[in-house]
């Protein structure tokens, strides 16, 4: 059994790691934050059901919940918010700075070559947005200017491109490498 | 600079953590979740300020024992004991100011004077938890975690795990629930001051005559420097 204090302590140490795990798999910062929050909300809800012993078991339990949330998202394309709704937790959108820091956390820049090959099947507009943002590492403002669209549209194109690429074999292999780096 | 999970301290993480914890605490006590009642404001700027503050005030080696004078021993009015334990995890989870290392300023003369406001009602005072709040404005206050407070009232159990705000004119203490529900505030003469959890960048003070005052938060602490009354009651 875990206490509120145990979960709070786990959150302090493990939330960034869980978030990194999720953003590397979803490639979508907003989605990753929601999944992370739902995972910890479920941990608070189910803390009395934990039967493990020690921190390592508790960390494995948290990551197990996060994997379950991720699998549900991949299956349904929707973030389950049942535990968050039960607790009444809402959050604001990420700031630009937070968005960009999460992209760096996901090591998207290191995926450049893989993206070059894997993006061949994407629509031209999405591929171009992805190339400018991830491979050339330009700011969203710059990407938007070069594509002649709003920053919001540029961000959406990159997000959709990454979502399309998420299940490609090249990506799955790279995600695995990143997790073991 | 590459990001790593070890150095990843986004404000949104602290905000969600504080919300989750306060909501879980309320739920476990059979109360309505708090999220819908609190007004959260982005603290992007606050987080930057906090980061600068941490860099500017180097941490003291954890091994260096600090034994400040607490209360007023000459008047036989001093806490009955101190403690080397850390504050509760639940408090650390929602107060970034407690999670940062103790600095030289936290052990400086301004804080030493404020620690004189502790009294014999308190036991298990944690010197390592003492933090100087808003040390640059001349409106200093100090935060200290205390294991228990017994005011001696017959039939009233001691309060446990309290957070005390010490300021020039006195002190106020409260538990985690008071902190999370916006009730760890004090009025001292012309000043108002308070402690708020991570994720709160501003607090809007509402007055009976309908006026509002927006106060910025630094290091989980707010203390508007001065008030300007624009119309009487």
PDB file of C-alpha atoms in Angstrom, chain A residues 75 91 158:
ATOM      1  CA  UNK A  75      -5.761   2.200 -29.579  1.00  0.00           C
ATOM      2  CA  UNK A  91      -4.457  22.043 -16.742  1.00  0.00           C
ATOM      3  CA  UNK A 158       4.443  19.166 -37.530  1.00  0.00           C
TER       4      UNK A 158
END
